[in-house]
Amino acid sequence: MNADIRPIRTAAETALGDLFASVRDALPGGRAVSAAREQGFAPIAARGLPSRRVEEWKYTDLRALMRVAQPLSGPPSAADIAAARALLPFAEVEAARAVFVNGAYVAELSDPLDGLEGVSVRRLPDALEAGGGAVLAPFGLPEGEPAAGLNAAFVGDGLVIEVAAGARPDKALHVANVQVGVGHAAYGRVAATLGAGAAFTLIESHVGDAGAHQTNGLVSLDLADAAELTLVKLQDEGLATLHLATLTARLGARTKLSSLALSAGSAAARQQLFVSFEGDHASAELTGAGFAGAKRHLDTTLVVTHDALHCASREHFKTALDGQARSVFQGKIVVKPGAQKTDGKMMAQALLLSEDAEADAKPELEIFADDVVCGHGATVGALDDELLFYLKARGIPQGEAEALLVRAFVGEVLEGVEDEPLRDALLDRAARWLVARD
């Protein structure tokens, strides 16, 4: 006799199931994309939210973190738009701007979508109506990945970007996501395709007020041969927010990908990256810096898969933790058979500013080729007492001395941003955290 074992659903899992059943056909794309949405939600329906029993989520128990499922946000009001205007970051950065308030595109805060030469930008609802659910199935994701599945199930707005072959627009595109008002859930998606020899800079920001929001974003990148893309992300949402973010990237031959993420907000945040080398002589530099105090939780999880010749990847992530904050780094480099001459290096570093802070690191290598150079490392430590004494002996107060050392610690990552106004804005946000230690 076989027992039919059904997992006990949490209140959030039950609410997600009810919500999906009620909105599935009403979301952009309607019935034409319902199959793609159902495929995304199926793992959640079958197994529920991932808990620490799931290896990839053992340090970030989403089942425990998502105690309630916030309702989907409605169209932003005039008051919401006014509040969002005051929160928009990177005003000093020269870039075309597309603004989403509570997950919905707001034209009056945005620049024209046709303002970048050689770049076609469409709203996600238009792309779903025209092309069905293909845009909801990005490449390179593990089967049944839950955060991306939730995004596919509930996403209502976003952008589909196509950069023409050889195009090199002189301005970046800034996709600004702002959360305001009472608690809600917002889902967004950006799909960018670069033609051969194109070069493009994409800025992604997530900011918000103090409301208890839930956000889930997905960015997919597809780079044709010799394309170059720079991606800079700021996550500075309210300290009651649960933030889930997924990045997938497919790299053709001789491509270059540079990605930097700064996380300084939210109660709990998970940034996961899945990068696949599919053409020879490609390179990727994936970096990030995180700041957390109180009982906040920051998770960076990445899988870099080498499946081509002569490719190089560099991953370097740093976190500074105060109070009872916790950081998680799970990084894996996979070298497939035949991916000879791979050069991969991965490093995670955490700086503990209190005795109660915690940093977990789990770097991994899976190598199935014999002519490669790969390595990984992880460090966890406190501020250097001798350097602190040196600074204080010269009249610098304790707090300022600590801030100087922390800024020097993360500066190695942030200083890599070539755009000076953008780099200064990121450093300014880091400096504000060092003062507030939120």
C-alpha atoms as one frame of an Amber mdcrd trajectory, in Angstrom:
protein
   0.000   0.000   0.000   1.430   3.370  -1.018   0.775   6.340   1.234  -0.167
   9.608  -0.425   2.014  12.062   1.486   1.036  15.680   1.105   3.266  18.373
   2.584   1.648  20.684   5.115   1.242  24.108   3.559   2.192  27.273   5.333
  -0.152  30.244   5.257   2.083  31.917   2.670   2.146  28.850   0.408  -1.626
  28.534   0.568  -2.045  32.231  -0.192   0.334  31.991  -3.158  -1.664  29.110
  -4.608  -4.949  30.967  -4.205  -3.438  34.130  -5.667  -2.057  32.332  -8.712
  -5.391  30.661  -9.427  -7.159  34.022  -9.285  -4.756  36.123 -11.395  -3.177
  33.671 -13.849  -5.369  34.532 -16.819  -5.718  38.209 -15.910  -1.985  38.956
 -15.997  -0.373  40.327 -19.195  -0.445  37.799 -22.010  -3.627  36.178 -20.716
  -4.358  32.603 -21.681  -1.673  32.662 -24.387   1.077  32.560 -21.758  -0.766
  30.714 -18.991   1.156  27.507 -19.758   4.486  29.277 -19.183   3.177  30.743
 -15.946   1.910  27.345 -14.801   5.287  25.792 -15.546   6.959  28.404 -13.350
   4.538  27.914 -10.476   4.410  24.096 -10.680   7.418  23.451  -8.358   5.902
  25.733  -5.715   2.534  24.012  -6.055   4.167  20.591  -5.746   6.833  21.159
  -3.101   6.099  24.520  -1.527   8.694  27.181  -0.857  12.289  25.974  -0.417
  13.463  25.388   3.142  16.855  24.597   4.620  16.291  20.964   3.618  16.917
  22.064   0.023  20.695  22.202  -0.442  20.730  25.375  -2.550  18.610  27.143
   0.084  19.994  25.604   3.278  21.338  28.956   4.528  18.330  30.997   3.365
  15.119  29.318   4.461  12.572  31.010   2.200   9.742  29.045   3.765  10.536
  30.656   7.118  11.385  34.087   5.719   8.162  34.431   3.708   5.695  34.173
   6.559   2.955  35.885   4.540   2.380  36.310   0.824   1.798  39.964   0.098
  -0.914  40.759  -2.466   0.106  41.926  -5.933   0.382  45.686  -6.150  -2.255
  47.653  -8.010  -1.635  50.590 -10.353   0.313  53.342  -8.550  -1.669  56.378
  -7.460  -0.643  59.989  -7.980   0.580  60.024  -4.361   2.630  56.877  -4.987
   4.241  58.444  -8.051   5.078  61.625  -6.152   6.640  59.609  -3.333   8.605
  57.512  -5.827   9.978  60.607  -7.539  11.656  61.658  -4.293  13.286  58.230
  -3.853  14.779  57.812  -7.338  18.553  57.234  -7.193  21.358  58.163  -9.610
  19.977  61.553 -10.627  23.546  62.675 -11.324  24.223  59.772 -13.706  23.733
  60.397 -17.424  21.397  57.624 -18.506  18.023  57.062 -20.112  15.605  56.110
 -17.372  12.697  53.644 -17.247  10.855  53.824 -13.925   8.625  51.183 -12.372
   6.618  52.108  -9.280   5.293  49.135  -7.307   6.117  46.976 -10.315   4.251
  49.090 -12.907   5.831  51.251 -15.613   5.319  55.005 -15.070   5.797  57.033
 -18.244   5.778  60.435 -16.539   8.903  59.524 -14.546  10.617  57.848 -17.498
  12.468  58.937 -20.597  11.161  57.879 -24.027  11.905  54.202 -24.623  13.132
  54.937 -28.164  15.798  57.411 -27.047  18.873  55.174 -27.362  20.382  54.801
 -30.832  20.529  51.217 -32.005  18.465  49.970 -29.059  14.911  48.670 -29.229
  13.051  48.720 -25.905   9.592  47.191 -25.515   7.366  46.836 -22.498   7.053
  43.265 -21.269   3.229  43.173 -21.672   3.625  44.088 -25.350   6.248  41.377
 -25.819   4.000  38.786 -24.170   1.076  39.743 -26.374   3.225  39.525 -29.512
   5.433  36.531 -28.805   3.702  34.402 -26.218   5.436  33.000 -23.163   8.936
  32.474 -24.585  10.271  35.505 -22.705   9.129  33.890 -19.439  11.473  30.937
 -19.917  15.032  32.298 -19.622  17.938  29.989 -20.237  20.487  28.629 -17.814
  18.266  28.095 -14.773  18.278  24.926 -12.670  15.144  22.895 -13.205  12.367
  24.019 -10.888  14.268  27.051  -9.572  11.713  28.539  -7.130  12.537  32.280
  -7.128  12.588  32.434 -10.923   9.464  30.272 -11.011   7.575  32.728  -8.825
   8.704  35.507 -11.132   7.425  33.683 -14.214   4.120  33.023 -12.490   3.366
  36.558 -11.317   5.439  39.048 -13.334   3.312  41.800 -14.805   5.709  44.368
 -16.212   9.275  44.901 -17.307  11.360  45.494 -20.409  12.572  43.526 -23.414
  15.749  45.136 -24.771  17.405  44.388 -28.115  20.727  46.055 -28.936  21.503
  45.911 -32.651  24.709  44.329 -33.917  27.576  46.804 -33.705  25.518  49.377
 -31.766  27.318  51.283 -29.009  24.900  53.830 -27.503  26.577  56.715 -25.684
  24.251  56.486 -22.686  23.292  53.731 -20.295  19.744  52.565 -19.611  18.687
  52.853 -15.973  15.831  50.572 -14.942  14.611  52.066 -11.653  12.307  50.035
  -9.401  10.653  51.919  -6.529   8.373  50.472  -3.843   6.083  52.846  -1.906
   2.859  52.667   0.077   1.408  49.781   2.039   2.814  46.258   1.848   2.559
  44.529  -1.515   4.428  42.167  -3.826   6.061  43.427  -7.022   7.514  41.259
  -9.782   9.664  42.651 -12.589  11.726  41.276 -15.459  14.318  42.617 -17.893
  15.382  40.552 -20.903  18.327  41.994 -22.849  19.771  40.625 -26.094  22.977
  42.084 -27.560  23.848  41.606 -31.220  27.352  40.774 -32.446  29.881  43.459
 -31.553  27.402  45.551 -29.562  28.317  47.330 -26.322  25.786  48.384 -23.694
  25.539  49.526 -20.079  22.521  48.583 -17.977  21.869  50.057 -14.524  19.324
  48.399 -12.253  18.155  49.954  -8.990  15.742  48.816  -6.299  14.765  51.362
  -3.634  11.739  51.828  -1.411  10.120  53.259   1.677   9.673  51.557   5.044
   6.697  49.400   4.012   6.840  45.612   4.344   7.139  44.793   0.658   8.150
  41.664  -1.235  10.056  42.086  -4.490  11.156  39.528  -7.059  13.212  40.567
 -10.079  14.798  38.637 -12.917  17.334  39.844 -15.491  18.296  37.645 -18.438
  21.209  38.521 -20.716  22.002  36.955 -24.086  25.285  38.157 -25.633  26.145
  37.354 -29.237  29.776  37.070 -30.375  32.093  39.960 -29.402  29.354  41.779
 -27.462  30.183  43.672 -24.272  27.793  44.404 -21.431  28.246  46.257 -18.134
  25.600  45.713 -15.456  25.477  47.728 -12.229  22.833  47.003  -9.596  21.853
  48.874  -6.428  19.569  47.185  -3.898  18.607  49.742  -1.240  15.030  48.823
  -0.381  13.255  49.388   2.928  14.475  47.389   5.884  11.214  45.410   6.092
  11.473  44.142   2.501  12.100  40.597   1.281  14.100  40.879  -1.943  14.674
  38.006  -4.387  16.732  38.583  -7.539  17.896  36.283 -10.315  20.418  36.957
 -13.084  20.952  34.596 -16.007  23.548  35.227 -18.710  24.575  33.344 -21.829
  27.923  34.386 -23.319  28.931  33.854 -26.924  32.456  33.849 -28.336  34.787
  36.743 -27.343  32.099  38.389 -25.204  32.759  40.445 -22.085  30.394  40.687
 -19.132  31.044  42.954 -16.154  28.547  42.849 -13.281  28.591  44.667  -9.948
  25.887  44.573  -7.265  25.710  46.733  -4.138  23.268  45.565  -1.474  22.561
  47.938   1.393  18.850  47.463   2.104  16.018  44.992   2.842  15.498  42.675
   5.802  16.467  39.648   3.745  17.900  39.571   0.237  19.030  36.784  -2.064
  20.909  37.593  -5.259  21.479  34.530  -7.432  23.509  34.461 -10.632  23.670
  31.764 -13.311  26.281  32.474 -15.987  27.042  30.134 -18.892  30.046  30.348
 -21.233  28.925  28.967 -24.594  31.495  30.578 -26.922  35.297  30.495 -26.911
  37.522  33.280 -25.547  34.787  34.935 -23.463  35.291  36.596 -20.085  33.141
  37.604 -17.127  33.837  39.649 -14.013  31.162  39.238 -11.333  31.596  41.383
  -8.227  29.519  42.630  -5.333  29.527  44.423  -1.999  27.001  44.098   0.804
  26.298  45.928   4.057  24.007  44.677   6.804  23.286  45.417  10.454  20.640
  44.442  13.027  19.308  40.968  12.114  19.413  41.419   8.359  20.270  38.587
   5.985  22.237  38.815   2.705  22.659  35.828   0.391  24.753  35.684  -2.777
  24.480  32.423  -4.692  26.125  31.892  -8.063  26.861  29.135 -10.555  29.333
  29.823 -13.369  29.388  27.116 -16.040  32.302  26.916 -18.502  31.420  24.973
 -21.645  33.827  26.549 -24.149  37.554  26.989 -24.746  39.885  29.699 -23.384
  37.306  31.436 -21.173  38.036  33.393 -17.997  35.810  34.203 -15.033  36.474
  36.269 -11.921  34.103  36.395  -8.948  34.809  38.651  -5.968  32.216  39.449
  -3.296  32.646  41.385  -0.047  30.294  41.975   2.881  30.514  44.087   6.036
  28.284  42.909   8.887  27.222  44.548  12.136  24.792  43.629  14.916  23.357
  40.143  14.414  23.458  40.299  10.638  24.260  37.241   8.560  25.789  36.865
   5.116  25.795  33.819   2.882  28.017  33.116  -0.098  27.461  30.001  -2.181
  29.606  29.954  -5.293  30.266  27.183  -7.759  32.476  27.061 -10.854  31.631
  24.179 -13.180  34.053  23.248 -15.965  32.457  20.910 -18.474  34.377  18.206
 -20.357  36.275  19.764 -23.236  36.287  23.289 -21.751  40.076  23.379 -21.862
  42.171  26.438 -20.982  39.525  27.651 -18.550  40.776  30.272 -16.096  38.440
  30.720 -13.126  39.000  32.398  -9.761  36.456  33.000  -7.003  36.818  34.847
  -3.689  34.372  35.711  -0.901  35.399  37.999   1.965  33.388  39.027   5.023
  34.218  41.655   7.628  32.570  41.201  11.040  32.010  44.443  12.947  30.369
  42.776  15.951  30.764  39.518  17.844  27.215  38.456  16.986  27.492  38.808
  13.205  27.819  35.628  11.138  29.243  34.867   7.698  28.799  31.539   5.900
  30.845  30.704   2.809  30.562  27.655   0.584  32.821  27.921  -2.491  32.924
  24.909  -4.824  34.705  23.691  -7.949  33.453  20.972 -10.288  36.107  20.343
 -12.945  35.770  17.793 -15.727  38.625  19.042 -17.947  42.340  18.529 -17.378
  43.966  21.712 -18.744  42.525  24.452 -16.550  43.541  26.968 -13.886  40.818
  27.325 -11.243  40.823  28.349  -7.627  38.610  29.636  -4.870  38.982  31.173
  -1.442  37.045  32.658   1.443  38.041  34.838   4.383  36.147  35.999   7.474
  37.686  38.422   9.949  37.371  41.525  12.081  38.899  44.970  11.725  42.630
  45.156  12.339  43.174  46.423  15.901  46.562  47.887  15.025  45.142  49.918
  12.151  42.300  51.120  14.378  44.799  52.182  17.043  46.897  53.955  14.405
  43.920  56.000  13.211  42.644  56.809  16.709  46.108  57.844  17.814  45.904
  60.552  15.173  42.711  61.978  16.590  40.184  60.119  14.455  37.133  59.015
  16.498  36.332  55.290  16.760  33.335  55.415  14.434  35.140  57.373  11.722
  38.170  55.100  11.996  36.009  52.020  11.517  34.234  53.655   8.582  37.535
  54.425   6.867  38.693  50.827   7.193  35.382  49.402   5.978  35.384  51.759
   3.005  38.906  50.623   2.140  37.738  47.004   2.428  34.872  47.358  -0.072
  36.610  49.973  -2.194  38.462  47.313  -4.165  35.105  46.221  -5.604  33.311
  49.562  -5.972  36.288  51.382  -7.467  36.010  49.078 -10.468  33.007  51.062
 -11.796  34.350  53.180 -14.659  31.526  55.760 -14.763  32.665  58.351 -12.209
  29.243  59.791 -11.217  27.867  56.268 -10.857  30.867  55.150  -8.820  30.569
  58.201  -6.548  26.860  57.516  -6.018  27.600  53.937  -4.967  30.377  55.045
  -2.635  28.045  57.646  -1.149  25.454  54.961  -0.380  28.147  52.871   1.275
  29.219  55.876   3.342  25.637  56.474   4.512  25.384  52.902   5.743  28.661
  53.250   7.596  27.186  56.206   9.497  23.786  54.651  10.192  24.838  50.962
  10.525  21.198  50.027   9.748
